XYZ file of C-alpha atoms in Angstrom:
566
model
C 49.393 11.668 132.732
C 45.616 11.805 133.040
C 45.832 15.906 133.946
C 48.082 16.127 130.058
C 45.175 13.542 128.599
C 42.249 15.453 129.888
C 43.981 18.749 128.539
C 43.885 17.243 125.068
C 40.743 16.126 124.657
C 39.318 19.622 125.909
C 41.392 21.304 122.831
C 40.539 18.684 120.600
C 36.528 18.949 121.914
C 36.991 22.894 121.535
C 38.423 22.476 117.831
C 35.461 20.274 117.166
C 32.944 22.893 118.807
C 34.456 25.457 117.099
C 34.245 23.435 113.699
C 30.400 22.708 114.109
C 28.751 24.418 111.126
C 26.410 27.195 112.259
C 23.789 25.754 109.660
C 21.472 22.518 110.201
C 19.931 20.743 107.354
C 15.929 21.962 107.298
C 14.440 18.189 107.408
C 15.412 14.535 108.164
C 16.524 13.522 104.869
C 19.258 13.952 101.912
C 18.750 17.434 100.867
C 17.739 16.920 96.694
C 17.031 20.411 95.004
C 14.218 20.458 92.488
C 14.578 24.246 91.970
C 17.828 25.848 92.587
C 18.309 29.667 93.723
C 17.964 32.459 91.561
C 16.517 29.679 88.407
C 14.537 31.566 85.964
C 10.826 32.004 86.517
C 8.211 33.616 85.353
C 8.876 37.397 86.198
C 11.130 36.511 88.706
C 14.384 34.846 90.094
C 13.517 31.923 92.260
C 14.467 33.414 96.067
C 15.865 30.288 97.270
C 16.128 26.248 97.159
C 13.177 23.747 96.793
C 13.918 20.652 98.458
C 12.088 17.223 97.544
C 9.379 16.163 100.739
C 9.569 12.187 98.755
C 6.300 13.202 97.142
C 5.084 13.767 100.459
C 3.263 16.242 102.679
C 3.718 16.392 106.609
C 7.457 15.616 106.949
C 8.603 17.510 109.916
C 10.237 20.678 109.554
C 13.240 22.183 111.306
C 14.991 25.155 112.320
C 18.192 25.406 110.908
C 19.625 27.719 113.637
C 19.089 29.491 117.017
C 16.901 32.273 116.868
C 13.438 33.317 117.510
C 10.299 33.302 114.724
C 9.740 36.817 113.155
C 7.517 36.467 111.198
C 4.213 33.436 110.242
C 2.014 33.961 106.778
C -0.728 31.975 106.030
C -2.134 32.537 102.158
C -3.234 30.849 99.264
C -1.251 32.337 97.146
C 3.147 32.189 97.283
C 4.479 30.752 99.906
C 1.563 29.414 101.280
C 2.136 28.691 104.931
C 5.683 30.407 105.886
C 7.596 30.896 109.129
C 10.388 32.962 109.203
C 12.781 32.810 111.375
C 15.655 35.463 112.385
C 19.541 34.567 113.611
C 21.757 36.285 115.607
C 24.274 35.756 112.831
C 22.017 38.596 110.623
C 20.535 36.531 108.147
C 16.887 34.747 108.550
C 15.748 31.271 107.194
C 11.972 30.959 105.300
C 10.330 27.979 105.442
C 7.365 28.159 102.427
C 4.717 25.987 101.173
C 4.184 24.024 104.537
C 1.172 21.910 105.176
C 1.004 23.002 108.768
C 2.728 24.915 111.798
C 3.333 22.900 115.183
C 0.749 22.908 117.639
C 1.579 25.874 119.812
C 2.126 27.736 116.702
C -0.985 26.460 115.182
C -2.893 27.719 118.029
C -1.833 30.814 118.063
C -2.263 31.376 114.651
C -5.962 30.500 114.863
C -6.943 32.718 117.675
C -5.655 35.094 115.625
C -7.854 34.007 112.843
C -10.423 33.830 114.394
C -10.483 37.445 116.305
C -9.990 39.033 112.924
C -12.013 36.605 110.829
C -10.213 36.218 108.074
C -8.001 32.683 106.709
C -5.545 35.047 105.275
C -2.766 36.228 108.306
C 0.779 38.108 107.755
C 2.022 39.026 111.615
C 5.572 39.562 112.981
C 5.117 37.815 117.057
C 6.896 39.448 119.712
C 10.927 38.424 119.486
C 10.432 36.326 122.592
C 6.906 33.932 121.529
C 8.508 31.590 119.844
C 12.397 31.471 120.338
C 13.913 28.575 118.942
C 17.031 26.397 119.251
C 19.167 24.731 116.253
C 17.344 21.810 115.130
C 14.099 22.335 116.482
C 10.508 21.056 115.030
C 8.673 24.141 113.865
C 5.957 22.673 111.198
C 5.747 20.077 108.265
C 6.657 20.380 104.808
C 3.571 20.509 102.291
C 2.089 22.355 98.700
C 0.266 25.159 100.038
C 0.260 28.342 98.439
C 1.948 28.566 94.511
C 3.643 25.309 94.872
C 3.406 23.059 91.900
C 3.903 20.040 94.266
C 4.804 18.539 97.718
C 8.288 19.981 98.414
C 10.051 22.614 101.145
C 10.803 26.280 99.916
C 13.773 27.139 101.947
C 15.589 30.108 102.138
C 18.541 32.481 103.655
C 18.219 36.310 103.433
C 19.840 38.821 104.816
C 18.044 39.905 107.526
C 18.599 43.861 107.284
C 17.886 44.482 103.519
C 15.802 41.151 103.237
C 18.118 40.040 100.534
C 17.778 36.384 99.652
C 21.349 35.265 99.241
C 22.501 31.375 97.693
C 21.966 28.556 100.692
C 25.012 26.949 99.494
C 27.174 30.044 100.356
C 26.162 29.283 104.056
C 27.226 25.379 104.216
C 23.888 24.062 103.063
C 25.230 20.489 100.946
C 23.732 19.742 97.952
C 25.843 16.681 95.947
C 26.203 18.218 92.834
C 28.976 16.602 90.258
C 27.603 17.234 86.912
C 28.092 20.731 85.279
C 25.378 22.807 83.350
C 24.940 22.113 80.119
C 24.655 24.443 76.975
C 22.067 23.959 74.659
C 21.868 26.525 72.467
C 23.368 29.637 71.105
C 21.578 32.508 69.987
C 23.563 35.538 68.386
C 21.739 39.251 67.661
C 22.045 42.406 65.620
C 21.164 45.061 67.519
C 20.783 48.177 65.614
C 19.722 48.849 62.211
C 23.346 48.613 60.598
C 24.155 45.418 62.064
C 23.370 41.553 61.181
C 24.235 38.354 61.433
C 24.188 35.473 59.188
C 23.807 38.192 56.157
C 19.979 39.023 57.766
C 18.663 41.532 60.214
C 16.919 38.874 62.980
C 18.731 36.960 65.366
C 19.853 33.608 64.686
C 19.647 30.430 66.423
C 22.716 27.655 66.765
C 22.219 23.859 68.831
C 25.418 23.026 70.893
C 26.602 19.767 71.169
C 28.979 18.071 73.298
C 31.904 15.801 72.146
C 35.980 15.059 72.741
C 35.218 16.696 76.088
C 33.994 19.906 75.001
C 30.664 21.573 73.965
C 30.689 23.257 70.365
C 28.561 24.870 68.193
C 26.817 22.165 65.850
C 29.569 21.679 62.609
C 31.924 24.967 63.870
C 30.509 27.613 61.720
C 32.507 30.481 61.340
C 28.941 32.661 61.933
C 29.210 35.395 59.889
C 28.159 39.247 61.632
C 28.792 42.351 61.150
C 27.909 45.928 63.585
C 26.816 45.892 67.162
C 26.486 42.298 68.046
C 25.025 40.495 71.521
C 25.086 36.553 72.092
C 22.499 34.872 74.404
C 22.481 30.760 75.715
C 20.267 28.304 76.295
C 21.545 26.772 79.578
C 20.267 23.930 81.869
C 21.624 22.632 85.089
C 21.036 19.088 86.938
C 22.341 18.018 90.449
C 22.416 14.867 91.887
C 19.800 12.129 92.769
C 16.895 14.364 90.336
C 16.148 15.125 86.658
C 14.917 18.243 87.558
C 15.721 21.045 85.527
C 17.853 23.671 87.366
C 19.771 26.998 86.500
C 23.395 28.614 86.419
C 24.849 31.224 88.740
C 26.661 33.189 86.606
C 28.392 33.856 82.911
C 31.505 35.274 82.086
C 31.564 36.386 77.955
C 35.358 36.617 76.305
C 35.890 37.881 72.744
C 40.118 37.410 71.976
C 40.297 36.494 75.312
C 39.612 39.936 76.866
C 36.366 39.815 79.047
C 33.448 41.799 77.982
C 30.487 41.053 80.126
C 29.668 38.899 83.024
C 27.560 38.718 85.994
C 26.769 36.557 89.017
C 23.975 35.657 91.064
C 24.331 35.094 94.455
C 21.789 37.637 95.996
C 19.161 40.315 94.832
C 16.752 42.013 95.511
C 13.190 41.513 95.370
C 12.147 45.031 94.284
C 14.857 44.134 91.263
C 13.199 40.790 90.525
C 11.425 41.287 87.813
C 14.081 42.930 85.952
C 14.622 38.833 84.584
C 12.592 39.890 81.686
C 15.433 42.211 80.535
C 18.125 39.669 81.806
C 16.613 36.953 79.426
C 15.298 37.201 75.467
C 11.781 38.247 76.243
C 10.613 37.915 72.859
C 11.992 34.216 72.682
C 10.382 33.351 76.204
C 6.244 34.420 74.769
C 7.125 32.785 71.590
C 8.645 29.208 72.410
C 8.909 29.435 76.386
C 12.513 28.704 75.868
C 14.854 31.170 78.460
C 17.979 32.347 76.444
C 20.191 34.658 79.289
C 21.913 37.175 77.165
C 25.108 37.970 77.643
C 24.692 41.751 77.105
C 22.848 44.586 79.485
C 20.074 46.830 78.015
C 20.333 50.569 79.833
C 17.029 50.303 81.631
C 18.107 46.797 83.608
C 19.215 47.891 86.897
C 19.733 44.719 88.235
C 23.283 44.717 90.375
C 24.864 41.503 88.896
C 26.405 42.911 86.051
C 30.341 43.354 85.736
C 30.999 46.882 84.344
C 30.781 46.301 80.703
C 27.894 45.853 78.848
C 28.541 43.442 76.741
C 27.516 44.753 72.957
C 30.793 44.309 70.759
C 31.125 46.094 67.649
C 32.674 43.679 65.107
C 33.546 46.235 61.949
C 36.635 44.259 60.876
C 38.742 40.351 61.183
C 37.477 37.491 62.578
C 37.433 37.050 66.333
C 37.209 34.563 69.105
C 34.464 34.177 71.549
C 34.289 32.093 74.950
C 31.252 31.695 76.983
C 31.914 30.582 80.718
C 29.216 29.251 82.822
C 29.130 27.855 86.411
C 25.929 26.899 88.422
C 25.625 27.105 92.948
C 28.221 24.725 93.484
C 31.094 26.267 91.019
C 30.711 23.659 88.721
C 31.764 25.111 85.476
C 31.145 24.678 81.454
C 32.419 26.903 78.574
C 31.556 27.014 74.990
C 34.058 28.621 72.237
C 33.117 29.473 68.730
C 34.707 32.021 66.049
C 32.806 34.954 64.276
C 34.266 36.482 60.765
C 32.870 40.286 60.258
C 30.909 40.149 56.600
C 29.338 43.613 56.193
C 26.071 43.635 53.914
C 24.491 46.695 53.388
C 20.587 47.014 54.065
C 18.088 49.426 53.270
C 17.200 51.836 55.964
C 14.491 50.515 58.573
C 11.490 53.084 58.575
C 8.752 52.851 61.009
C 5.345 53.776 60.061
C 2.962 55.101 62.793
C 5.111 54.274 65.420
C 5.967 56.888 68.840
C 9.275 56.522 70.057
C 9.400 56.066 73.728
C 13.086 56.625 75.441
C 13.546 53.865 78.046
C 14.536 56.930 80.483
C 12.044 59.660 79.965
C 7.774 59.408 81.287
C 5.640 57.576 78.983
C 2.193 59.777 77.685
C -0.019 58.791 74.744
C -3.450 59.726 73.706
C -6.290 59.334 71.324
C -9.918 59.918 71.469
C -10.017 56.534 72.785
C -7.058 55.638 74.682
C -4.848 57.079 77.499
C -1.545 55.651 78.408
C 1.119 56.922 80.656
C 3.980 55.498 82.887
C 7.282 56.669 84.660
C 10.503 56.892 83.367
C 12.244 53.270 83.372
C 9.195 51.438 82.246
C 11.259 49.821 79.481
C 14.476 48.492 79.735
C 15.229 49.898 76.219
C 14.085 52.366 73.856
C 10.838 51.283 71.958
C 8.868 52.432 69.132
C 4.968 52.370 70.233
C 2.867 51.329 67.855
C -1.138 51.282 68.361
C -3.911 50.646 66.514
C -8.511 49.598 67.494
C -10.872 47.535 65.407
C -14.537 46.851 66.320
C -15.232 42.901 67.158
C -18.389 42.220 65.851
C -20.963 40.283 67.590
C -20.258 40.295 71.268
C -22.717 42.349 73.203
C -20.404 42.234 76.276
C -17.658 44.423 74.880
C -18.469 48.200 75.385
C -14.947 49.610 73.760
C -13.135 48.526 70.866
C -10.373 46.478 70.482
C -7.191 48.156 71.424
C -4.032 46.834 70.436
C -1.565 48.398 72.638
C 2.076 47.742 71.186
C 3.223 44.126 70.914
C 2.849 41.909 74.122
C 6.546 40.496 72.748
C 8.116 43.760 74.535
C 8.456 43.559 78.329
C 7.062 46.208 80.732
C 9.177 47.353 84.251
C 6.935 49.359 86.028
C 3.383 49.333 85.751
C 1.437 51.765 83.224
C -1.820 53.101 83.671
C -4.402 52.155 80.540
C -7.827 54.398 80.259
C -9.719 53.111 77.435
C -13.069 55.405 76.731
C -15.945 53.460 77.480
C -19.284 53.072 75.256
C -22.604 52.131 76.241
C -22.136 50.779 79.214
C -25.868 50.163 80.464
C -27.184 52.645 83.056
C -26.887 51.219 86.532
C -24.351 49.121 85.800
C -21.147 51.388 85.560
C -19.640 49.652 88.751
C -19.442 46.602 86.929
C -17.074 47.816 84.163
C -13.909 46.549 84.162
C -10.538 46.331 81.181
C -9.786 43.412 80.292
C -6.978 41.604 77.957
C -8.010 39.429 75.268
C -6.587 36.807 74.123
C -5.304 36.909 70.368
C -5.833 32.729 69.801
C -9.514 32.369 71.547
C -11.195 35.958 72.249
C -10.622 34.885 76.371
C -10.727 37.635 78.346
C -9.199 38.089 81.515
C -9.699 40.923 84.377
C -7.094 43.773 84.611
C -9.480 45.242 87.268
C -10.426 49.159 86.558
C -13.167 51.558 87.541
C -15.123 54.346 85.489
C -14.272 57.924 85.845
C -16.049 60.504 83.659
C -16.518 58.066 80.872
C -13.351 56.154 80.921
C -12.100 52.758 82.332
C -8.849 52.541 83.645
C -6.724 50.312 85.494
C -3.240 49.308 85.417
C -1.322 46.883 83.104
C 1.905 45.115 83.421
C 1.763 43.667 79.823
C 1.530 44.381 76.174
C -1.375 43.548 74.470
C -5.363 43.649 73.293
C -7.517 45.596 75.959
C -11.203 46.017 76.183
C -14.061 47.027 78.138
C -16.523 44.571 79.373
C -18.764 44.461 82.433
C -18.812 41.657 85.401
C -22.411 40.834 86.427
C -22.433 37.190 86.821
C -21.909 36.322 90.679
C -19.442 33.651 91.749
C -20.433 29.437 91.514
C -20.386 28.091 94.886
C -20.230 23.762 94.366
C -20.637 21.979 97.882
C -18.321 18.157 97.830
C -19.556 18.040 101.506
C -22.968 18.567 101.816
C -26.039 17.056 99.441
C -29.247 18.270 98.756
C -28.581 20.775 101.159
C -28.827 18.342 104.334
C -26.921 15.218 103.982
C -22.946 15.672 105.487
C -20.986 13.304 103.464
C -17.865 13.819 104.526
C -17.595 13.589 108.332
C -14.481 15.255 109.181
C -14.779 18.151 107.146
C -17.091 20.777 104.939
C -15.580 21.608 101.462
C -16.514 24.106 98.610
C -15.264 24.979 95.009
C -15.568 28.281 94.879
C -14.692 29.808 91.292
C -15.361 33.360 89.338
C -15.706 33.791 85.991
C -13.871 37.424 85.051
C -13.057 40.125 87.896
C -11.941 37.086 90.572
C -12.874 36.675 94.501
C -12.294 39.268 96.787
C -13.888 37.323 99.497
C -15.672 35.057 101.326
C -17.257 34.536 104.750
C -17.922 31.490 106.348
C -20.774 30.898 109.407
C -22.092 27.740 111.263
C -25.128 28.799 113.899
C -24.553 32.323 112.947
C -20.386 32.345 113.849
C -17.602 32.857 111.750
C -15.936 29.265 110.907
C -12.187 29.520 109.532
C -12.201 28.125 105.704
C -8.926 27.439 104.283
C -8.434 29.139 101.131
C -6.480 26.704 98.009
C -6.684 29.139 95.334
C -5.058 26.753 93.055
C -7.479 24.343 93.235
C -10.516 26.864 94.008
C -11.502 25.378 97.449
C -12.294 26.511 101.040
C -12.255 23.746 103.603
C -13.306 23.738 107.066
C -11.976 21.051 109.706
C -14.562 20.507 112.547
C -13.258 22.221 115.629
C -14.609 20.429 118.927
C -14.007 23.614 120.880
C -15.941 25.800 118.520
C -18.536 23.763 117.683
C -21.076 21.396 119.189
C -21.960 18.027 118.015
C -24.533 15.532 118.180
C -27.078 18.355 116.869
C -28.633 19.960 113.770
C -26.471 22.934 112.479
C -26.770 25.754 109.901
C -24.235 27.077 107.761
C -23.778 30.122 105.312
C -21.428 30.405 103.024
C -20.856 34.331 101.025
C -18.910 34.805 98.260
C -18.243 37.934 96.609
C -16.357 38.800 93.179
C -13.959 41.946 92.392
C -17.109 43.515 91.135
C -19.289 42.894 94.309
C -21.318 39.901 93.003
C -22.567 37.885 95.607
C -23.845 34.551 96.076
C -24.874 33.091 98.965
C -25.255 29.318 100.248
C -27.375 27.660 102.984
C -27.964 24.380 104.506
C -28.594 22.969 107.689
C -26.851 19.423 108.474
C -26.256 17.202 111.601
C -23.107 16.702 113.355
């Protein structure tokens, strides 16, 4: 009797053992997403989950599976501090935005630092330095880096292409019982013979939900005629946060045959910024408002797409359309409306000093002022360039005109190179000279970067827009919180700086105490270096002199000294 009991609780601990997800939870707590994977940013997909910290920083951090650390990042900008970690499964877990790495990893990280001299690290540790078990403390959560606030980035990729793929395909449980939510429908003509609503520019309709279902506000029958594409207005909330989050795919019927869809479940990072095709550009610059079309330009590559493209020609009858939605955890909306074709004809649509540009062909155009040029797929559709200059009075700073380069309404791909013919540009000071984009509401300019070649600026632009050249001479602030009047330490544990510049940017800074390089943790968000006193660095109970050198994209330098006791 006790052999035939013993037998069954082995199978029954085997069944359990072999039920044991592969995936555990990355900290302590319920798992509440404030940003959900592949959400719309700002020319980008969001690469994985962000997971509320309470409002705090220094939760502890853990690894979600067996596997061994292959790769630690410590910047200002991104992720911030980032351990990656890969599993024998093929996929690897990211960890982003944390405050700090354990101590062994800590350590390491700073004798690395501190042979190199230089905050900024990016190193992939030998497989067997830091192997790691399922569950395992490996830092704590923070809002280094691009993070907006305290919270964990966390995310699964495929570890041979570096994919990120959607946590919640691998287990990961996020409560999630409410579905997304339409807000708004946007419908488009999209060549010269078509239109909607009897006029040539897209028009806007609010949804609104009642009797169970989401409709278009008083059920139009929306009037179109020609090549038509529809767009939505979508957000998504899961449970326990009001946080805005986004859907994981659409699915676009017109008499109930499907004619476009696509889903989002992994990409690509060299496909990333592709979003600006996926969503109404134009729309985005004008109202920051993200309307996903449901209808692929030629020049998207992105691999979500189903295989049609989505543009419907409506010549004749009215017609049905259904717009399905679902966000990470399949929970799914659809919207329904009808469209009657009312043709209206239009004059023909000339365009005045304007090049057309194929979205598939290299980009060249040239005056005695201006040089532009690209590769083939900068656009995701054809364009037609337009250009124009005008002198801005007044500003002795400005050594070109003002070039208005297209519309900064159309998205760019892939970057094109901008040489804008420089004038005056006082002698000696040529290595200053830089492009910069000005700002149509305030005259702001900020640095593209460039250098002078035979008379012309040029640097690279990723944006539409008004370009100028200007020159950086004015060397970067330096404001001590930590030291006054050049002697007095007021804060005992630490030495802080603001650190700003006010065109080209910082390329660098160097830190010394007695003549040795001191490690100063770089928060570009905030524009401050801090140094933490380290007792086996540094002696105390003495007087001490520091050095702090910061130098712009231009090579302005200023320099700061003080002496102080510690």
């Amino acid at each position: 009797m006790k052999l035939f009991l013993s037998s069954i609780l082995l199978i029954l601990g085997l069944g359990l053992q072999a039920q044991e997800r592969y995936y555990s939870e990355p900290l302590k707590i319920p798992l509440l997403v404030t940003g959900s994977f592949a959400e719309l940013r700002s020319n980008h997909f969001h690469s994985g989950i962000d997971l509320k910290t309470e409002g705090l920083t220094g939760l502890e951090v853990y690894s979600t599976a067996e596997g061994f650390i292959s790769r630690i990042v410590v910047s200002p900008y991104g992720f911030g501090n980032a351990i990656y970690i890969d599993h024998p499964n093929g996929t690897t877990s990211v960890y982003g935005h944390l405050s700090k790495f354990r101590k062994d990893i800590t350590e390491y990280i700073k004798k690395i630092q501190y042979e190199n001299e230089r905050f900024k690290t990016d190193i992939n540790p030998d497989p067997h330095k830091f192997e790691v078990s399922k569950g395992e403390l490996i830092a704590y959560s923070g809002n280094t880096g691009g993070s907006g606030g305290p919270h964990l980035h966390f995310e699964i990729r495929d570890t041979e292409t570096q994919k990120p793929v959607n946590p919640i395909e691998y287990g990961f449980y996020i409560k999630d019982t409410t579905p997304p939510k339409f807000l708004q429908l946007k419908v488009y003509p999209l060549d010269p013979n078509s239109h909607v609503n009897y006029g040539r520019i897209p028009k806007k309709y609010p949804i609104v939900f009642y009797s169970g279902q989401f409709h278009v506000k008083n059920n139009p029958l929306i009037p179109v005629y020609g090549k038509i594409g529809f767009a939505i207005e979508t957000v998504d909330y899961v449970d326990g946060t009001w946080s805005k989050c986004g859907i994981n795919s659409l699915m676009l019927l017109i008499d109930g045959k499907e004619e476009f869809s696509w889903e989002l479940q992994k990409f690509s990072f060299d496909h990333t910024r592709y979003i600006n095709s996926h969503i109404d550009y134009e729309e985005y610059i004008n109202t920051s408002r993200r309307f996903q079309k449901a209808w692929k330009e030629p020049g998207n590559n992105l691999s979500i797409y189903g295989t049609n493209n989505g543009i419907y020609d409506f010549t004749a009858g009215e017609h049905a359309i259904q717009i399905k939605i679902s966000d990470s955890n399949d929970k799914e909306s659809s919207l329904g409306f009808n469209v009657q074709t009312k043709k209206k004809d239009f004059p023909p649509i000339i365009s005045e000093n304007a090049t057309h540009f194929g979205y598939d062909n290299p980009i060249k155009y040239e005056t005695e002022e201006l040089k532009i040029s690209g590769e083939a797929g900068s656009f995701y559709t054809d364009i037609d360039f337009t250009y124009d200059n005008f002198q801005e009075l007044d500003n002795p700073l400005l050594f070109s005109r003002v070039h208005q380069v297209h519309s900064d309404l159309t998205p760019i791909q892939k970057p094109l190179q901008l040489s804008i013919k420089a004038e005056s540009i006082p002698k000696g000071l040529e290595d200053k000279a830089l492009i910069a984009k000005m700002n149509k509401k305030n005259g702001r300019l900020s640095s593209v970067g460039g250098s002078v070649e035979n008379g012309w600026v040029s640097s690279n632009i990723r944006y539409f827009g008004d370009y100028v050249v200007t020159i950086d001479t004015i060397a970067p602030e330096i404001r001590p919180l930590s030291i006054r009047a050049h002697k007095t330490l007021v804060e005992p544990g630490r030495i802080r700086f603001k650190i700003n510049d006010s065109l080209s940017g910082i390329k660098s800074y160097r830190g010394t105490i007695d003549g040795k390089w001191v490690l100063f943790e770089y928060d570009a968000k905030n524009s401050l270096i801090t140094y933490t006193f380290d007792p086996v660095r540094i002696s105390f109970k003495q007087q001490h002199s520091i050095q702090l050198e910061v130098v712009d994209n231009k090579n302005n330098t200023s320099v700061y000294k003080a002496t102080f006791y510690k």
